């Protein structure tokens, strides 16, 4: 069986990279005394996979990872033991047990929702949203291994609105076929707003989505 674990990466840890996050989770899982599966071979290692790496500088409210387990264990046991092993800044939100044949979270991932707090030029950015979305195409420069290449990100922006708090809330494509990162969206929006450079922001990934925009952890 496998445990789908939803956890939160709090703002204080937003500058911790993906490899450091993985090491922290591995330490917690070892400490938890759960019946965790290890890889076979000369140098066995703990097996776990994340739905999607979280960019440095962001924090996450509903991050999802998958951990294969041996033997019979309940979601409640995993939740209890892992919660006691995790640091306060990485709390466990929920646990769901799935069959070994269940697709991995990464395979089911389709989109992500972001809350973007604008720390400067907020009025100009908010005012630019309606005209920005009215465009039939939005060309942005995406970084590739061969340099920068133009890309139409309009089909990858599923939703963009201004919240009552004055933040931007964006639902963006996040899958192997197409991905639009918040930085790409913000650069294109700031260009449309006529700003000389992209404003400083504080970004939270609030939800991961699968097909039909169902929360990933429920699929």
mmCIF file of C-alpha atoms in Angstrom:
data_model
loop_
_atom_site.group_PDB
_atom_site.id
_atom_site.type_symbol
_atom_site.label_atom_id
_atom_site.label_comp_id
_atom_site.label_asym_id
_atom_site.label_seq_id
_atom_site.Cartn_x
_atom_site.Cartn_y
_atom_site.Cartn_z
ATOM 1 C CA UNK A 1 0.000 0.000 0.000
ATOM 2 C CA UNK A 2 0.965 3.632 -0.356
ATOM 3 C CA UNK A 3 0.304 6.682 1.809
ATOM 4 C CA UNK A 4 -0.642 9.931 0.122
ATOM 5 C CA UNK A 5 0.493 12.556 2.604
ATOM 6 C CA UNK A 6 -0.662 16.157 2.358
ATOM 7 C CA UNK A 7 1.544 18.589 4.256
ATOM 8 C CA UNK A 8 2.130 22.298 4.647
ATOM 9 C CA UNK A 9 5.410 24.091 4.044
ATOM 10 C CA UNK A 10 5.036 27.239 6.118
ATOM 11 C CA UNK A 11 6.301 30.695 5.051
ATOM 12 C CA UNK A 12 9.333 30.515 7.319
ATOM 13 C CA UNK A 13 10.679 27.642 5.177
ATOM 14 C CA UNK A 14 9.989 29.233 1.798
ATOM 15 C CA UNK A 15 13.705 29.602 1.020
ATOM 16 C CA UNK A 16 14.393 25.902 1.668
ATOM 17 C CA UNK A 17 15.071 24.102 -1.616
ATOM 18 C CA UNK A 18 13.487 20.881 -2.831
ATOM 19 C CA UNK A 19 16.459 18.648 -1.968
ATOM 20 C CA UNK A 20 16.572 20.006 1.591
ATOM 21 C CA UNK A 21 12.820 19.462 1.889
ATOM 22 C CA UNK A 22 13.233 15.878 0.699
ATOM 23 C CA UNK A 23 15.987 15.247 3.248
ATOM 24 C CA UNK A 24 13.812 16.689 6.034
ATOM 25 C CA UNK A 25 10.943 14.377 5.048
ATOM 26 C CA UNK A 26 13.262 11.382 4.880
ATOM 27 C CA UNK A 27 14.562 12.105 8.379
ATOM 28 C CA UNK A 28 11.032 12.463 9.721
ATOM 29 C CA UNK A 29 9.892 9.219 8.078
ATOM 30 C CA UNK A 30 12.850 7.332 9.537
ATOM 31 C CA UNK A 31 12.153 8.818 12.950
ATOM 32 C CA UNK A 32 8.444 7.961 12.739
ATOM 33 C CA UNK A 33 9.091 4.187 12.933
ATOM 34 C CA UNK A 34 6.568 3.572 10.155
ATOM 35 C CA UNK A 35 7.050 0.432 7.978
ATOM 36 C CA UNK A 36 8.564 2.333 5.050
ATOM 37 C CA UNK A 37 9.657 0.640 1.818
ATOM 38 C CA UNK A 38 13.290 0.966 0.799
ATOM 39 C CA UNK A 39 14.740 0.475 -2.659
ATOM 40 C CA UNK A 40 16.564 -2.770 -3.417
ATOM 41 C CA UNK A 41 20.244 -3.021 -4.197
ATOM 42 C CA UNK A 42 23.639 -2.248 -2.713
ATOM 43 C CA UNK A 43 22.650 1.154 -1.313
ATOM 44 C CA UNK A 44 18.958 1.018 -0.257
ATOM 45 C CA UNK A 45 17.243 4.357 0.098
ATOM 46 C CA UNK A 46 13.864 5.446 1.365
ATOM 47 C CA UNK A 47 11.287 5.730 -1.409
ATOM 48 C CA UNK A 48 9.105 8.817 -1.599
ATOM 49 C CA UNK A 49 7.896 11.029 -4.411
ATOM 50 C CA UNK A 50 6.453 14.535 -4.483
ATOM 51 C CA UNK A 51 3.628 15.645 -6.758
ATOM 52 C CA UNK A 52 5.649 18.682 -7.875
ATOM 53 C CA UNK A 53 8.719 20.488 -6.517
ATOM 54 C CA UNK A 54 7.947 23.806 -4.873
ATOM 55 C CA UNK A 55 10.087 26.661 -6.161
ATOM 56 C CA UNK A 56 12.475 28.343 -3.751
ATOM 57 C CA UNK A 57 10.822 31.451 -2.306
ATOM 58 C CA UNK A 58 7.324 29.938 -2.223
ATOM 59 C CA UNK A 59 5.458 28.254 0.579
ATOM 60 C CA UNK A 60 2.730 25.644 0.177
ATOM 61 C CA UNK A 61 -0.538 24.877 1.949
ATOM 62 C CA UNK A 62 -1.485 21.532 0.373
ATOM 63 C CA UNK A 63 1.667 19.817 -0.869
ATOM 64 C CA UNK A 64 1.341 16.120 -1.696
ATOM 65 C CA UNK A 65 3.870 13.296 -1.437
ATOM 66 C CA UNK A 66 3.565 9.539 -1.816
ATOM 67 C CA UNK A 67 5.275 7.036 0.504
ATOM 68 C CA UNK A 68 5.190 3.247 -0.126
ATOM 69 C CA UNK A 69 4.639 1.218 3.055
ATOM 70 C CA UNK A 70 4.997 -2.434 3.996
ATOM 71 C CA UNK A 71 2.451 -4.304 6.121
ATOM 72 C CA UNK A 72 -0.896 -3.118 7.414
ATOM 73 C CA UNK A 73 -1.054 0.434 8.677
ATOM 74 C CA UNK A 74 -3.956 2.867 8.852
ATOM 75 C CA UNK A 75 -4.113 6.485 7.747
ATOM 76 C CA UNK A 76 -4.640 7.465 11.379
ATOM 77 C CA UNK A 77 -1.428 5.690 12.427
ATOM 78 C CA UNK A 78 0.571 7.355 9.662
ATOM 79 C CA UNK A 79 -0.885 10.750 10.567
ATOM 80 C CA UNK A 80 -0.117 10.307 14.270
ATOM 81 C CA UNK A 81 3.429 8.958 13.951
ATOM 82 C CA UNK A 82 4.510 11.315 11.181
ATOM 83 C CA UNK A 83 3.025 14.380 12.894
ATOM 84 C CA UNK A 84 5.115 13.651 15.976
ATOM 85 C CA UNK A 85 8.271 13.312 13.854
ATOM 86 C CA UNK A 86 7.823 16.391 11.647
ATOM 87 C CA UNK A 87 9.017 19.882 12.669
ATOM 88 C CA UNK A 88 6.333 22.507 13.441
ATOM 89 C CA UNK A 89 6.989 24.316 10.152
ATOM 90 C CA UNK A 90 6.144 21.155 8.155
ATOM 91 C CA UNK A 91 2.839 19.968 9.636
ATOM 92 C CA UNK A 92 0.977 16.973 8.254
ATOM 93 C CA UNK A 93 -2.477 18.043 6.992
ATOM 94 C CA UNK A 94 -4.024 14.724 5.971
ATOM 95 C CA UNK A 95 -3.195 11.118 5.056
ATOM 96 C CA UNK A 96 -4.931 8.811 2.581
ATOM 97 C CA UNK A 97 -4.059 5.180 1.943
ATOM 98 C CA UNK A 98 -4.158 3.941 -1.685
ATOM 99 C CA UNK A 99 -3.448 0.687 -3.471
ATOM 100 C CA UNK A 100 0.018 -0.033 -4.869
ATOM 101 C CA UNK A 101 -1.416 0.171 -8.407
ATOM 102 C CA UNK A 102 -2.823 3.647 -7.839
ATOM 103 C CA UNK A 103 -1.190 6.235 -10.159
ATOM 104 C CA UNK A 104 1.468 8.453 -8.633
ATOM 105 C CA UNK A 105 0.469 12.040 -7.694
ATOM 106 C CA UNK A 106 2.704 13.460 -10.421
ATOM 107 C CA UNK A 107 0.861 11.433 -13.072
ATOM 108 C CA UNK A 108 -2.514 12.859 -11.994
ATOM 109 C CA UNK A 109 -1.396 16.475 -11.563
ATOM 110 C CA UNK A 110 -2.927 18.997 -13.966
ATOM 111 C CA UNK A 111 -2.852 22.472 -12.359
ATOM 112 C CA UNK A 112 -2.017 24.499 -9.264
ATOM 113 C CA UNK A 113 -3.555 27.484 -7.523
ATOM 114 C CA UNK A 114 -1.400 30.329 -6.222
ATOM 115 C CA UNK A 115 -2.020 33.239 -3.881
ATOM 116 C CA UNK A 116 0.226 36.137 -4.885
ATOM 117 C CA UNK A 117 0.693 39.015 -2.455
ATOM 118 C CA UNK A 118 1.951 42.092 -4.313
ATOM 119 C CA UNK A 119 4.584 43.913 -2.266
ATOM 120 C CA UNK A 120 4.990 46.827 -4.697
ATOM 121 C CA UNK A 121 3.173 48.364 -7.691
ATOM 122 C CA UNK A 122 0.062 46.538 -6.511
ATOM 123 C CA UNK A 123 -2.480 49.020 -7.955
ATOM 124 C CA UNK A 124 -0.938 48.905 -11.433
ATOM 125 C CA UNK A 125 -0.803 45.104 -11.426
ATOM 126 C CA UNK A 126 -4.387 44.725 -10.232
ATOM 127 C CA UNK A 127 -5.682 47.269 -12.764
ATOM 128 C CA UNK A 128 -3.945 45.422 -15.620
ATOM 129 C CA UNK A 129 -5.694 42.078 -15.002
ATOM 130 C CA UNK A 130 -8.899 42.571 -17.106
ATOM 131 C CA UNK A 131 -7.054 43.776 -20.216
ATOM 132 C CA UNK A 132 -4.397 41.115 -19.720
ATOM 133 C CA UNK A 133 -6.977 38.307 -19.742
ATOM 134 C CA UNK A 134 -8.843 39.826 -22.706
ATOM 135 C CA UNK A 135 -5.893 39.061 -24.983
ATOM 136 C CA UNK A 136 -6.284 36.097 -27.336
ATOM 137 C CA UNK A 137 -2.629 35.227 -26.845
ATOM 138 C CA UNK A 138 0.012 36.200 -24.293
ATOM 139 C CA UNK A 139 3.566 35.729 -25.517
ATOM 140 C CA UNK A 140 6.177 35.282 -22.810
ATOM 141 C CA UNK A 141 9.819 34.234 -22.900
ATOM 142 C CA UNK A 142 10.267 30.803 -21.363
ATOM 143 C CA UNK A 143 13.749 29.661 -20.292
ATOM 144 C CA UNK A 144 14.859 26.425 -21.948
ATOM 145 C CA UNK A 145 18.090 24.447 -22.084
ATOM 146 C CA UNK A 146 18.907 26.255 -25.333
ATOM 147 C CA UNK A 147 18.108 29.728 -24.000
ATOM 148 C CA UNK A 148 14.890 31.749 -24.077
ATOM 149 C CA UNK A 149 12.034 30.883 -26.408
ATOM 150 C CA UNK A 150 8.690 32.677 -26.989
ATOM 151 C CA UNK A 151 5.618 30.815 -25.770
ATOM 152 C CA UNK A 152 1.881 31.584 -25.684
ATOM 153 C CA UNK A 153 0.901 31.165 -22.028
ATOM 154 C CA UNK A 154 -2.744 32.252 -22.445
ATOM 155 C CA UNK A 155 -4.063 28.643 -22.711
ATOM 156 C CA UNK A 156 -2.167 27.796 -19.514
ATOM 157 C CA UNK A 157 -3.875 30.507 -17.429
ATOM 158 C CA UNK A 158 -7.090 28.847 -16.245
ATOM 159 C CA UNK A 159 -8.061 31.648 -13.889
ATOM 160 C CA UNK A 160 -6.689 34.964 -12.634
ATOM 161 C CA UNK A 161 -8.530 37.325 -10.319
ATOM 162 C CA UNK A 162 -8.057 39.921 -7.608
ATOM 163 C CA UNK A 163 -9.083 38.751 -4.132
ATOM 164 C CA UNK A 164 -10.883 40.941 -1.560
ATOM 165 C CA UNK A 165 -7.509 41.264 0.216
ATOM 166 C CA UNK A 166 -5.970 42.716 -2.939
ATOM 167 C CA UNK A 167 -3.885 39.658 -3.753
ATOM 168 C CA UNK A 168 -3.802 37.909 -7.121
ATOM 169 C CA UNK A 169 -5.207 34.394 -7.243
ATOM 170 C CA UNK A 170 -4.097 32.337 -10.226
ATOM 171 C CA UNK A 171 -4.868 28.813 -11.383
ATOM 172 C CA UNK A 172 -2.122 27.746 -13.799
ATOM 173 C CA UNK A 173 -1.339 24.632 -15.820
ATOM 174 C CA UNK A 174 1.135 22.316 -14.110
ATOM 175 C CA UNK A 175 1.754 19.064 -15.955
ATOM 176 C CA UNK A 176 4.211 17.473 -18.358
ATOM 177 C CA UNK A 177 2.366 18.774 -21.424
ATOM 178 C CA UNK A 178 2.208 22.435 -20.336
ATOM 179 C CA UNK A 179 3.390 24.427 -17.340
ATOM 180 C CA UNK A 180 3.074 28.122 -16.534
ATOM 181 C CA UNK A 181 5.023 29.184 -13.465
ATOM 182 C CA UNK A 182 3.931 32.230 -11.422
ATOM 183 C CA UNK A 183 7.132 34.085 -12.318
ATOM 184 C CA UNK A 184 6.292 33.774 -16.012
ATOM 185 C CA UNK A 185 2.755 35.023 -15.393
ATOM 186 C CA UNK A 186 3.963 37.956 -13.283
ATOM 187 C CA UNK A 187 6.548 39.020 -15.848
ATOM 188 C CA UNK A 188 3.947 39.011 -18.615
ATOM 189 C CA UNK A 189 1.428 40.879 -16.454
ATOM 190 C CA UNK A 190 3.965 43.520 -15.394
ATOM 191 C CA UNK A 191 4.955 44.011 -19.043
ATOM 192 C CA UNK A 192 1.287 44.506 -19.921
ATOM 193 C CA UNK A 193 0.959 46.988 -17.055
ATOM 194 C CA UNK A 194 3.897 48.991 -18.441
ATOM 195 C CA UNK A 195 6.127 48.428 -15.423
ATOM 196 C CA UNK A 196 9.913 48.510 -15.880
ATOM 197 C CA UNK A 197 10.352 45.280 -13.941
ATOM 198 C CA UNK A 198 8.408 42.538 -12.207
ATOM 199 C CA UNK A 199 7.333 43.599 -8.680
ATOM 200 C CA UNK A 200 8.379 41.836 -5.510
ATOM 201 C CA UNK A 201 5.821 39.307 -4.295
ATOM 202 C CA UNK A 202 5.106 36.685 -1.638
ATOM 203 C CA UNK A 203 3.691 33.565 -3.274
ATOM 204 C CA UNK A 204 1.885 30.601 -1.748
ATOM 205 C CA UNK A 205 0.883 27.498 -3.667
ATOM 206 C CA UNK A 206 -2.490 26.935 -2.057
ATOM 207 C CA UNK A 207 -3.769 23.851 -3.896
ATOM 208 C CA UNK A 208 -2.755 21.186 -6.382
ATOM 209 C CA UNK A 209 -5.417 19.981 -8.834
ATOM 210 C CA UNK A 210 -6.021 16.888 -10.921
ATOM 211 C CA UNK A 211 -8.592 16.238 -13.615
ATOM 212 C CA UNK A 212 -11.702 18.439 -13.612
ATOM 213 C CA UNK A 213 -9.869 20.638 -11.042
ATOM 214 C CA UNK A 214 -10.487 18.199 -8.202
ATOM 215 C CA UNK A 215 -8.041 18.598 -5.288
ATOM 216 C CA UNK A 216 -5.140 16.258 -6.033
ATOM 217 C CA UNK A 217 -5.169 14.615 -2.600
ATOM 218 C CA UNK A 218 -8.711 13.334 -3.197
ATOM 219 C CA UNK A 219 -8.026 11.520 -6.492
#
